[in-house]
CSV table of C-alpha atoms in Angstrom, one decimal:
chain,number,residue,atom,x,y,z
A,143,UNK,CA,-1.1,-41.0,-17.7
A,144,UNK,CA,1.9,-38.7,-19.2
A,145,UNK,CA,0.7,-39.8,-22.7
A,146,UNK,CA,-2.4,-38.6,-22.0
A,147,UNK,CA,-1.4,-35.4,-20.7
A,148,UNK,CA,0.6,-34.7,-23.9
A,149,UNK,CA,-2.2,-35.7,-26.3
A,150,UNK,CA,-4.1,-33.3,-24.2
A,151,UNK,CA,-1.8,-30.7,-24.2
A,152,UNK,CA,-1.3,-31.1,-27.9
A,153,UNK,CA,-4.9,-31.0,-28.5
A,154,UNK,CA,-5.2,-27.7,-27.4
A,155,UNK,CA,-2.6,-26.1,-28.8
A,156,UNK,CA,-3.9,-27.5,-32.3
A,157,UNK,CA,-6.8,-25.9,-31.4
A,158,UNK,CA,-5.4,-22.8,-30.3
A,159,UNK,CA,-3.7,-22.0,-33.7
A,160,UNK,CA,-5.7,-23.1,-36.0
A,161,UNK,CA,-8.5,-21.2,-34.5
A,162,UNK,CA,-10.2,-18.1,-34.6
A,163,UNK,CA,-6.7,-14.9,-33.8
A,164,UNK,CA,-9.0,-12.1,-33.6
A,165,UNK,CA,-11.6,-14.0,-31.2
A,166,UNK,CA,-8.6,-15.5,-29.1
A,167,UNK,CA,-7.0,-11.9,-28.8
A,168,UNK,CA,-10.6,-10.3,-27.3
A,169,UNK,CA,-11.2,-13.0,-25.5
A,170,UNK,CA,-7.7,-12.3,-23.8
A,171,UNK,CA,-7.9,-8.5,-24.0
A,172,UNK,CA,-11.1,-8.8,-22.2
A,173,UNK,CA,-9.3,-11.0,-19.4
A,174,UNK,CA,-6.5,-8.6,-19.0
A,175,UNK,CA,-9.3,-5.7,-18.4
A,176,UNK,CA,-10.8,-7.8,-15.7
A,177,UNK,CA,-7.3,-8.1,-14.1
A,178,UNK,CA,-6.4,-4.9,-14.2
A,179,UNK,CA,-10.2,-3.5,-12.9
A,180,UNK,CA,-9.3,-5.6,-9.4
A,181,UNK,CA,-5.9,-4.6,-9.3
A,182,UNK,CA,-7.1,-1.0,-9.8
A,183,UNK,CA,-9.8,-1.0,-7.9
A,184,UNK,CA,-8.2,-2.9,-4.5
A,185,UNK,CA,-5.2,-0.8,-4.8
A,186,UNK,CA,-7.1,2.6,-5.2
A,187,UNK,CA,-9.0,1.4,-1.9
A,188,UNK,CA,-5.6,1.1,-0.1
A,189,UNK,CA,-4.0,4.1,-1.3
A,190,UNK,CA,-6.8,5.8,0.1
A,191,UNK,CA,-6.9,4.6,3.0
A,192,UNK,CA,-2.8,4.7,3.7
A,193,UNK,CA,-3.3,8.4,2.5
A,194,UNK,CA,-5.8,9.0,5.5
A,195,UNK,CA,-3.7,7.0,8.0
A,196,UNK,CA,-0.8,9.2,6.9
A,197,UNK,CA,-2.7,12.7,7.7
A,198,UNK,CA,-3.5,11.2,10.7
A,199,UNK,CA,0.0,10.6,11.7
A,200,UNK,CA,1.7,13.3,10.2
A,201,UNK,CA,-0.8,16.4,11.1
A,202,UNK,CA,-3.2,15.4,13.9
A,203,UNK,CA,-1.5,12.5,17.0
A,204,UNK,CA,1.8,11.6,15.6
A,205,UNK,CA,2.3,7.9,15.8
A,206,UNK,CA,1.7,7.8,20.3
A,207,UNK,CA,-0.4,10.1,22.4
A,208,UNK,CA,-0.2,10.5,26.0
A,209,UNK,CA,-3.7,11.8,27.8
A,210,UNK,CA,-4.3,12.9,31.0
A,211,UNK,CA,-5.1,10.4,33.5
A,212,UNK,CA,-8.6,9.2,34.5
A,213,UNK,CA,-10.8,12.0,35.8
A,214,UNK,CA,-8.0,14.4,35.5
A,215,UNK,CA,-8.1,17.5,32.9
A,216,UNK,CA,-5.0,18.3,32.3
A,217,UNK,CA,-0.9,16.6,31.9
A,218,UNK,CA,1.0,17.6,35.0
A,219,UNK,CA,4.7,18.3,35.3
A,220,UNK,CA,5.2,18.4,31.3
A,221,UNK,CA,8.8,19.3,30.9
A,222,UNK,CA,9.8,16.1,33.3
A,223,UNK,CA,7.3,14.0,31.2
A,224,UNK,CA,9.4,15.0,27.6
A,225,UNK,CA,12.4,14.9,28.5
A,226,UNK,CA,12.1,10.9,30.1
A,227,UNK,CA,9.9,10.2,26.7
A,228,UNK,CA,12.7,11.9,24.8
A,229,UNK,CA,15.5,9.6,26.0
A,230,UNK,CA,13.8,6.6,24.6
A,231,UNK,CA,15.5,5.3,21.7
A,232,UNK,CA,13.2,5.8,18.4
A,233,UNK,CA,11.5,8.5,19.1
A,234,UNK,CA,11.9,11.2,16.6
A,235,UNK,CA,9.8,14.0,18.6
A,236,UNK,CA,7.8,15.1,21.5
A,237,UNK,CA,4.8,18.0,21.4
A,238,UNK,CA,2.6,19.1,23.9
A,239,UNK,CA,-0.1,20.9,23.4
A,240,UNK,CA,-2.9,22.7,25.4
A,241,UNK,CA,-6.2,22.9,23.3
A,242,UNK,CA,-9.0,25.4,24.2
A,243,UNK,CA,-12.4,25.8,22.7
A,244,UNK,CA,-13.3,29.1,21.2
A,245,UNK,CA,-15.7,31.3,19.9
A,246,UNK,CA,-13.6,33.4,16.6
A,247,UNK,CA,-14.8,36.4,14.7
A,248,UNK,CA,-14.1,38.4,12.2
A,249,UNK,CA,-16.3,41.0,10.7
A,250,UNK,CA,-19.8,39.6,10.3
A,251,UNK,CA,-18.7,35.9,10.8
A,252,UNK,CA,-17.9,33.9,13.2
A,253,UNK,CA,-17.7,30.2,14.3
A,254,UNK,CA,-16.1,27.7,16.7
A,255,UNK,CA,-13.4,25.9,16.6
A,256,UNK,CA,-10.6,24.4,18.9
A,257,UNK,CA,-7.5,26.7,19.2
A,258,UNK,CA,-3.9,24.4,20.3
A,259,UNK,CA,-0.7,26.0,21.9
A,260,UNK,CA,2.2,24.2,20.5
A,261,UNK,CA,5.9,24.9,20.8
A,262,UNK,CA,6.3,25.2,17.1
A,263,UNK,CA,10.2,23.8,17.5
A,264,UNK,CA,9.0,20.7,19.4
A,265,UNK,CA,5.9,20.8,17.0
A,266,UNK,CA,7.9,20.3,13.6
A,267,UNK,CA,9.5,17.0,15.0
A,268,UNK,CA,6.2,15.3,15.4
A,269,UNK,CA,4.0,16.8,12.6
A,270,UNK,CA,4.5,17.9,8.9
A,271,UNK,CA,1.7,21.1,9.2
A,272,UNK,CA,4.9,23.4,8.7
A,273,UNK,CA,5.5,21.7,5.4
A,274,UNK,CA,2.1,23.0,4.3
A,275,UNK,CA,1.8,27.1,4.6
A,276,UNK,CA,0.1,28.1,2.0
A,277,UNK,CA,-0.2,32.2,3.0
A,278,UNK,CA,2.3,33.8,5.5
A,279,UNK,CA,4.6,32.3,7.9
A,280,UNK,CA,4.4,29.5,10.7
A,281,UNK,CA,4.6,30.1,14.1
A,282,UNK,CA,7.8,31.1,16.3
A,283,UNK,CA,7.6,30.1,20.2
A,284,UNK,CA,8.2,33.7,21.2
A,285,UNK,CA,4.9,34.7,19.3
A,286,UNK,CA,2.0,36.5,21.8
A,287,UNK,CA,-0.2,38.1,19.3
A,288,UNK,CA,-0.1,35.6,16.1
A,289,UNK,CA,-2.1,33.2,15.3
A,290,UNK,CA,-2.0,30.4,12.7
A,291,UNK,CA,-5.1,29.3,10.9
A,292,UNK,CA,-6.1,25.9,8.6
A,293,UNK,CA,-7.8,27.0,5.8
A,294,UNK,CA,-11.1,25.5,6.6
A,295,UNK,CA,-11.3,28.5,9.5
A,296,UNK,CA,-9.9,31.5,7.6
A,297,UNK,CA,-11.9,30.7,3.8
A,298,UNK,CA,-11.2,31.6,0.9
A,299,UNK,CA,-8.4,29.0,0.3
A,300,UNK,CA,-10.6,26.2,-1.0
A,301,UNK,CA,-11.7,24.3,1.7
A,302,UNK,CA,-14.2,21.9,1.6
A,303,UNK,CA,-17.0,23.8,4.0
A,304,UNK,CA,-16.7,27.9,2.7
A,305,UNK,CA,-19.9,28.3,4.8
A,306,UNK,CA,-18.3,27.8,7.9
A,307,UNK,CA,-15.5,29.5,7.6
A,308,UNK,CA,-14.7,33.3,8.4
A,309,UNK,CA,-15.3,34.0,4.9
A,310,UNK,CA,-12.0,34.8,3.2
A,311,UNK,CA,-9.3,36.0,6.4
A,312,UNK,CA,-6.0,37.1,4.7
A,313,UNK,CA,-2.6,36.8,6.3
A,314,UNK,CA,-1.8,40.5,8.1
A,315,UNK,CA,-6.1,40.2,9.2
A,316,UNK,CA,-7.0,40.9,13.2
A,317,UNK,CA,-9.6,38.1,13.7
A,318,UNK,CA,-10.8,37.9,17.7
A,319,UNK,CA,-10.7,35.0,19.8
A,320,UNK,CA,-13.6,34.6,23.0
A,321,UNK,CA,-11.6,31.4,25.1
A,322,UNK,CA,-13.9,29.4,26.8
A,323,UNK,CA,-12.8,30.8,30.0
A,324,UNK,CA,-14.4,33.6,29.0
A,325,UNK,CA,-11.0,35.7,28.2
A,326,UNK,CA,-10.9,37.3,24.4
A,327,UNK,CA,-7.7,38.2,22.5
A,328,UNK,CA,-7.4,40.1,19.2
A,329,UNK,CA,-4.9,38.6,17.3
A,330,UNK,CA,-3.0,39.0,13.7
A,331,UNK,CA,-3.0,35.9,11.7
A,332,UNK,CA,0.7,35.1,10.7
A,333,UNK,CA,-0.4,32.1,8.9
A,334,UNK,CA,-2.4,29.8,7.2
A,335,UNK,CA,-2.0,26.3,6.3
A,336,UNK,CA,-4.4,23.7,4.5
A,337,UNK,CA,-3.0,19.9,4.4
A,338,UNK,CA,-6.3,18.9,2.6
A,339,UNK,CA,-7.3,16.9,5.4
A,340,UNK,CA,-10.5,18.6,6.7
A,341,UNK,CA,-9.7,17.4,10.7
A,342,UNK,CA,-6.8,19.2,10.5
A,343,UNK,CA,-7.5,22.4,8.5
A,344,UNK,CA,-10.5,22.9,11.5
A,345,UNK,CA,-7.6,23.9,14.1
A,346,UNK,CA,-6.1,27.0,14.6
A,347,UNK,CA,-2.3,27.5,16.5
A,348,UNK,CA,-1.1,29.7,18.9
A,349,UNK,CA,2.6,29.3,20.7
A,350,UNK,CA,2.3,28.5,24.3
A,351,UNK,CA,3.5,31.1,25.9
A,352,UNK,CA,0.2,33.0,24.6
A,353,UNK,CA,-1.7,29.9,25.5
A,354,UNK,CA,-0.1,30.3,29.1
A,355,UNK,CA,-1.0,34.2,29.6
A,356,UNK,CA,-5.0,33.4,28.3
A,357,UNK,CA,-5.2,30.8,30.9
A,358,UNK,CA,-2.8,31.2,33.9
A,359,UNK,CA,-1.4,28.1,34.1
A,360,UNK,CA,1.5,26.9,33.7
A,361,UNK,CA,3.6,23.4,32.2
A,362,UNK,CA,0.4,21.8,32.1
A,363,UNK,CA,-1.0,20.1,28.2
A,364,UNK,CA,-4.1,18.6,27.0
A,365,UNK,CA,-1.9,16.1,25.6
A,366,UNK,CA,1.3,15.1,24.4
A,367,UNK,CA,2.4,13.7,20.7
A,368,UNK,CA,5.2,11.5,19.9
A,369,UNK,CA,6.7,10.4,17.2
A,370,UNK,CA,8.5,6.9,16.0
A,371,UNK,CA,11.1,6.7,13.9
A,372,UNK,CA,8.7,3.7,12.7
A,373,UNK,CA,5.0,3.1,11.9
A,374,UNK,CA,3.5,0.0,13.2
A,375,UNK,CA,5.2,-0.8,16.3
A,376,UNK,CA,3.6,1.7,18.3
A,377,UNK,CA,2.9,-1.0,21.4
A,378,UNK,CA,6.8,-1.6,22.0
A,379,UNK,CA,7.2,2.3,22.7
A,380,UNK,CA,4.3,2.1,24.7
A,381,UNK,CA,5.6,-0.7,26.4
A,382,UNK,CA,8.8,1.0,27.2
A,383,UNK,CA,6.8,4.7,28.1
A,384,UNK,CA,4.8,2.4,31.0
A,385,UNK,CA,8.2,1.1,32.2
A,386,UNK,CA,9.7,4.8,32.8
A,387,UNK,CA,6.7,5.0,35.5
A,388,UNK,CA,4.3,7.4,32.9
A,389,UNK,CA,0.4,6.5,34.6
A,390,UNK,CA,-1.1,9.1,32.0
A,391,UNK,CA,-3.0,7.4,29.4
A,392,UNK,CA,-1.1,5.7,26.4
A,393,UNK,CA,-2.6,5.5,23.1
A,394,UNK,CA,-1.5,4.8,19.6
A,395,UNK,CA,-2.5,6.5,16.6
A,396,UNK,CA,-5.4,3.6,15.4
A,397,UNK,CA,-7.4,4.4,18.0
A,398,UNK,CA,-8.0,8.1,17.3
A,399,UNK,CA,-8.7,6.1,13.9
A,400,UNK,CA,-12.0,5.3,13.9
A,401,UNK,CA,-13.2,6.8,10.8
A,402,UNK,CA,-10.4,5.2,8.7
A,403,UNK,CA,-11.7,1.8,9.9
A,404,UNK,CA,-15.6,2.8,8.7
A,405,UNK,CA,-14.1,3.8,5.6
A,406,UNK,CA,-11.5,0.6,5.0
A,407,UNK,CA,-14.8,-1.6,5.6
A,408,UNK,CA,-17.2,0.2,2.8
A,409,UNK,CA,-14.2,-0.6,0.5
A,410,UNK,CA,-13.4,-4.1,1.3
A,411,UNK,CA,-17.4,-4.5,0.5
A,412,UNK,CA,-17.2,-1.9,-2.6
A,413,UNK,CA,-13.6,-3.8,-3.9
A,414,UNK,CA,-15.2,-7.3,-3.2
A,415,UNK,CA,-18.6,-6.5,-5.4
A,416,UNK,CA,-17.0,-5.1,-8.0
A,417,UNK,CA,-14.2,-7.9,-8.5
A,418,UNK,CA,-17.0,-10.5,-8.1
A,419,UNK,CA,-18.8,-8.5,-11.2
A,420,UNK,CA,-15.3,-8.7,-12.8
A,421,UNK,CA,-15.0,-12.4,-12.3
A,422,UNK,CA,-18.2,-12.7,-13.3
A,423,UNK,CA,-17.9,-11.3,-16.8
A,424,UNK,CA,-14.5,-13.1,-17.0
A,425,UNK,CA,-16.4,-16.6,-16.4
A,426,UNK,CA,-19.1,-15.9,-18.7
A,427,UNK,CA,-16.7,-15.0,-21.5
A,428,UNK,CA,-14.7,-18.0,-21.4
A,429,UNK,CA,-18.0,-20.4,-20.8
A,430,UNK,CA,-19.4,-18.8,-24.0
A,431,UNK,CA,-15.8,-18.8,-26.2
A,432,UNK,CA,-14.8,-22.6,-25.2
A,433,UNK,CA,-19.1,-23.5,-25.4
A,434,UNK,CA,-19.0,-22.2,-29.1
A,435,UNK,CA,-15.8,-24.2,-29.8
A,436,UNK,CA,-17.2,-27.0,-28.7
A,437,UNK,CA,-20.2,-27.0,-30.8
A,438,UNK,CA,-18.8,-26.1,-33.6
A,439,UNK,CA,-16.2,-29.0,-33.0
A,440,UNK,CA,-19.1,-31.2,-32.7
A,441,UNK,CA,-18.7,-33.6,-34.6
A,442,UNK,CA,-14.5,-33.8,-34.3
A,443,UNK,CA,-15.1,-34.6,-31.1
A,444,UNK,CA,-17.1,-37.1,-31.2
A,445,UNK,CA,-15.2,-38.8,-33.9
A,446,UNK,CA,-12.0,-38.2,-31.7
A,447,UNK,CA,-14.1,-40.5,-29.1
A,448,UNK,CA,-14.7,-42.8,-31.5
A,449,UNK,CA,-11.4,-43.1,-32.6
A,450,UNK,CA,-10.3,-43.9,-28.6
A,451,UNK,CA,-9.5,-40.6,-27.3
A,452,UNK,CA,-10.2,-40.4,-23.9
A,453,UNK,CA,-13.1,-38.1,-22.4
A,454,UNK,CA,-10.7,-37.2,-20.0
A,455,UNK,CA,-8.3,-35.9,-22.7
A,456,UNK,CA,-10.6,-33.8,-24.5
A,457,UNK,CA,-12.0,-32.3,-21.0
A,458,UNK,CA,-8.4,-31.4,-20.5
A,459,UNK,CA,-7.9,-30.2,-23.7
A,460,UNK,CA,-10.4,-27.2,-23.2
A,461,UNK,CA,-9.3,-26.4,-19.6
A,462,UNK,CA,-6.0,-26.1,-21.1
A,463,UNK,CA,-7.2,-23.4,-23.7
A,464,UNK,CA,-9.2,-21.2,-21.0
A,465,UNK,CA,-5.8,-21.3,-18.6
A,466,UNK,CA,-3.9,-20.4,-22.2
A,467,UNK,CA,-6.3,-17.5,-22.6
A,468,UNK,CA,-6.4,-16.5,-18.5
A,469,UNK,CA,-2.7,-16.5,-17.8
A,470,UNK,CA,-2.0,-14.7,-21.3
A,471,UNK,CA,-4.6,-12.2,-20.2
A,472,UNK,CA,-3.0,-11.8,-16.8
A,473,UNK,CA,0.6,-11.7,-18.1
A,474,UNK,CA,-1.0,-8.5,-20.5
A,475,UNK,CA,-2.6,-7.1,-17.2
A,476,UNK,CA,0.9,-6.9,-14.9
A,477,UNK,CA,2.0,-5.1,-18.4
A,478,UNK,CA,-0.7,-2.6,-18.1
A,479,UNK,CA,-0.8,-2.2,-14.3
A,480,UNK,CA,3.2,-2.3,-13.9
A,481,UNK,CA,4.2,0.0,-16.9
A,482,UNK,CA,1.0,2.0,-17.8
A,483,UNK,CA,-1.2,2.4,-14.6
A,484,UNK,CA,1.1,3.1,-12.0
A,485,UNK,CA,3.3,5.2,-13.4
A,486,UNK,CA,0.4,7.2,-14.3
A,487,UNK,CA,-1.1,7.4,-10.8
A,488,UNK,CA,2.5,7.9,-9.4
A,489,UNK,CA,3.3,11.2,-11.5
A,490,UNK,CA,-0.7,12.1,-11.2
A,491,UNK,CA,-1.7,11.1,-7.9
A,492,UNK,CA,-6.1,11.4,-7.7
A,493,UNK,CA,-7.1,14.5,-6.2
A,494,UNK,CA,-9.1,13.7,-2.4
A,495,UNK,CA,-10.4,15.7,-0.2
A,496,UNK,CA,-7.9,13.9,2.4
A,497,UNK,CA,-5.2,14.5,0.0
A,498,UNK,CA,-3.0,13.0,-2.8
A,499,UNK,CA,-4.2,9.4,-3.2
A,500,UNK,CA,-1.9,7.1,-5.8
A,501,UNK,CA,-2.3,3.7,-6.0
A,502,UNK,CA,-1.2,1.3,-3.4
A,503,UNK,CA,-0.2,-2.3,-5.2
A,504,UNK,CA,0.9,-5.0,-3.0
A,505,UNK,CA,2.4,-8.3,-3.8
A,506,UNK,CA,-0.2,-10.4,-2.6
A,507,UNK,CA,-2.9,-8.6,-3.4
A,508,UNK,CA,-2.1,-9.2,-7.3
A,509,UNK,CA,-1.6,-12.8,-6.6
A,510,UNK,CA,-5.0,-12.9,-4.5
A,511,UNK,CA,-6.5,-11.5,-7.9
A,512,UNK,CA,-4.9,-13.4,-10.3
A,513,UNK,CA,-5.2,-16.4,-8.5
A,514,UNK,CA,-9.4,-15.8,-8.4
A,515,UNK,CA,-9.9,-15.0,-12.3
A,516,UNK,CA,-7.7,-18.0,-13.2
A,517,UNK,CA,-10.1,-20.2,-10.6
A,518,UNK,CA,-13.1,-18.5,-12.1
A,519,UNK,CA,-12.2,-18.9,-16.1
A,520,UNK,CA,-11.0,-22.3,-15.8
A,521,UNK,CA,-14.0,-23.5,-14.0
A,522,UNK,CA,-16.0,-22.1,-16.9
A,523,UNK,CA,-13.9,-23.5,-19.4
A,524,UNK,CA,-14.8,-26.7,-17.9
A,525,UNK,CA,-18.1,-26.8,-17.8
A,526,UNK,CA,-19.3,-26.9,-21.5
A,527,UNK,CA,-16.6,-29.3,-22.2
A,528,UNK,CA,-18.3,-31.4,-19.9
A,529,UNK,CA,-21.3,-31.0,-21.3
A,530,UNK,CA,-19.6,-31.7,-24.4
A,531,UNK,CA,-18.5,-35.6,-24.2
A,532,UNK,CA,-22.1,-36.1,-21.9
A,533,UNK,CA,-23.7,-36.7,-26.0
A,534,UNK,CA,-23.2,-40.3,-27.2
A,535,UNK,CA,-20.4,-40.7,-29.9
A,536,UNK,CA,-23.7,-41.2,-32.2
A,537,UNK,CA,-25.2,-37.7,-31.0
A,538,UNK,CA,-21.9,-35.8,-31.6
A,539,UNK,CA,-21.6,-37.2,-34.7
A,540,UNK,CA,-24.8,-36.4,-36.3
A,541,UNK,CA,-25.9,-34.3,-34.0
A,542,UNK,CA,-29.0,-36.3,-33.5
């Protein structure tokens, strides 16, 4: 059994240098292309969706939100409700925030959009908008007549819907504000922001001590955010938040996530058809390179039968060659991806609408697709070697 294995082995190495260099480096060019096309494409897929799960945790919820309880508007006895959610170890930062519907206008346009009291020293613990002023100055807590605005509301700053926007508010502007209670403020826009995330750049900030003279009331939010020192364990702090005798509501982030599942699904079926084209054109190359070999190794291999070389062997022979070619091409494709590819989306991430997107390559994702293409080329290897030693020693021969 070893012998065979080594005449095998031996077999196709013969056949390996002695044939065609130029075909044999296409043939693994072509391979390392197909490799590097899933790579890309999966890892594309997941950077774009870890960029959206990152705006949604670092500019809309934070990582937990706490809602008001069932049939109830608003979060009672705030202050109390911080400082116990404070005290639990891992948590980096607590925001309330009151949000209001309004009606905003400012010289011939006007639109609505959701206006959210924050204390902007609580809010920079739990969200990164501060990070992102792109005109003017954030917030303070003692502001009553400022306002901060995304740059989806103000215009003018690139956002992705100028039409609905105010048409092109400038920092120092008086904009006016009609609450849904019915009470309108005039106020001067401090600020504006834009994180490129369209949810976010729809919401407009006021501190809540403004918040608390538009509506009368008093240490009383819409909802609070919190934030983890870690991502992904988000039902141990809620765990711990039920314990401290909180009845409010307790989400995490993923299920204000909605979209971002939508969105991960269209890719899994986008990455999936397009690495099954991929694999495709990987088989086909590798049936057609070790079919040609064969026939034009006709006759050598039927006089190698003839001579008592085993079917076996010769089968072997040719799935050895397509692995050769596969796993050279993959070794050339973790060259490409590792030193060319993602260095290049690293120092020029793609430019989304929902921000930066580089490429996200995981371990065992690039063993998931090197693990199909060499399942798909050596199965096509096989076949017209099969198909091969199927002809009588008589037939291969003299091709009768």
């Amino acid at each position: 059994m070893l012998s065979d294995h080594k005449l095998a082995l031996f077999l196709a190495q013969k056949s390996i240098i002695k044939g065609n260099k130029g075909t044999l480096g296409l043939t693994i060019f072509i391979m390392s292309l197909v490799f590097v096309n899933s790579v890309f494409v999966s890892s594309l897929f997941l950077g774009l969706t870890n960029t959206i799960n990152d705006q949604i945790i670092n500019t809309v919820y934070g990582t937990v939100v706490i809602e008001p309880k069932k049939d109830e508007k608003f979060i009672d006895d705030v202050y109390s409700l911080k400082q116990k959610i404070s005290r639990v170890p891992g948590v980096k930062g607590v925001s309330a925030q009151y949000i209001m519907g309004s009606v905003m206008s400012y010289k011939d346009k006007n639109g609505a959009w959701s206006v959210y009291s924050i204390n902007p020293d609580d809010e920079v613990t739990v969200t990164t908008t501060h990070n992102f002023i792109i005109d003017g100055e954030y917030l303070s807590k003692l502001d009553e007549n400022d306002i901060l605005l995304g740059k989806e509301i103000a215009g003018g700053y690139g956002g992705d819907d100028e039409s609905r926007s105010l048409g092109g508010v400038k920092t120092g502007d008086s904009i006016d504000v009609l609450f849904n209670n019915g009470v309108k403020r005039t106020y001067r826009v401090k600020g504006i922001f834009g994180v490129n995330f369209q949810r976010s750049d729809n919401i407009a900030y006021i501190s809540q001590k403004e918040m608390t003279s538009v509506t009368g009331m008093e240490d009383k939010a819409s909802q609070i955010l919190i934030r983890t020192e870690d991502v992904g364990n988000e039902g141990q702090f809620i765990k711990q938040f039920l314990e401290l005798g909180i009845n409010e509501k307790i989400k995490p982030w993923q299920d204000y996530a909605s979209m971002v599942k939508e969105i991960t699904q269209s890719f899994d079926i986008i990455s999936m058809l397009i690495s099954g084209i991929g694999l495709f054109v990987a088989g086909v190359t590798i049936f057609i390179i070790i079919y040609m070999n064969t026939i034009s190794k006709r006759r050598q291999i039927g006089i190698s039968r003839a001579v008592g070389i085993k079917e076996s062997v010769i089968i072997n022979s040719y799935f050895i060659q397509a692995l050769f070619i596969v796993m050279s091409g993959i070794i050339v494709g973790l060259l490409i991806v590792f030193y060319i590819v993602a260095p290049w989306f690293i120092a020029h991430p793609l430019d989304f609408p929902m921000g930066p997107v580089s490429l996200l390559i995981l371990p065992e994702n690039v063993f998931i697709n090197a693990i199909s293409l060499v399942i798909a080329a050596s199965a096509a290897g096989l076949i017209p070697s099969m198909m091969a030693v199927r002809e009588t020693i008589i037939e291969s021969m003299w091709g009768d």
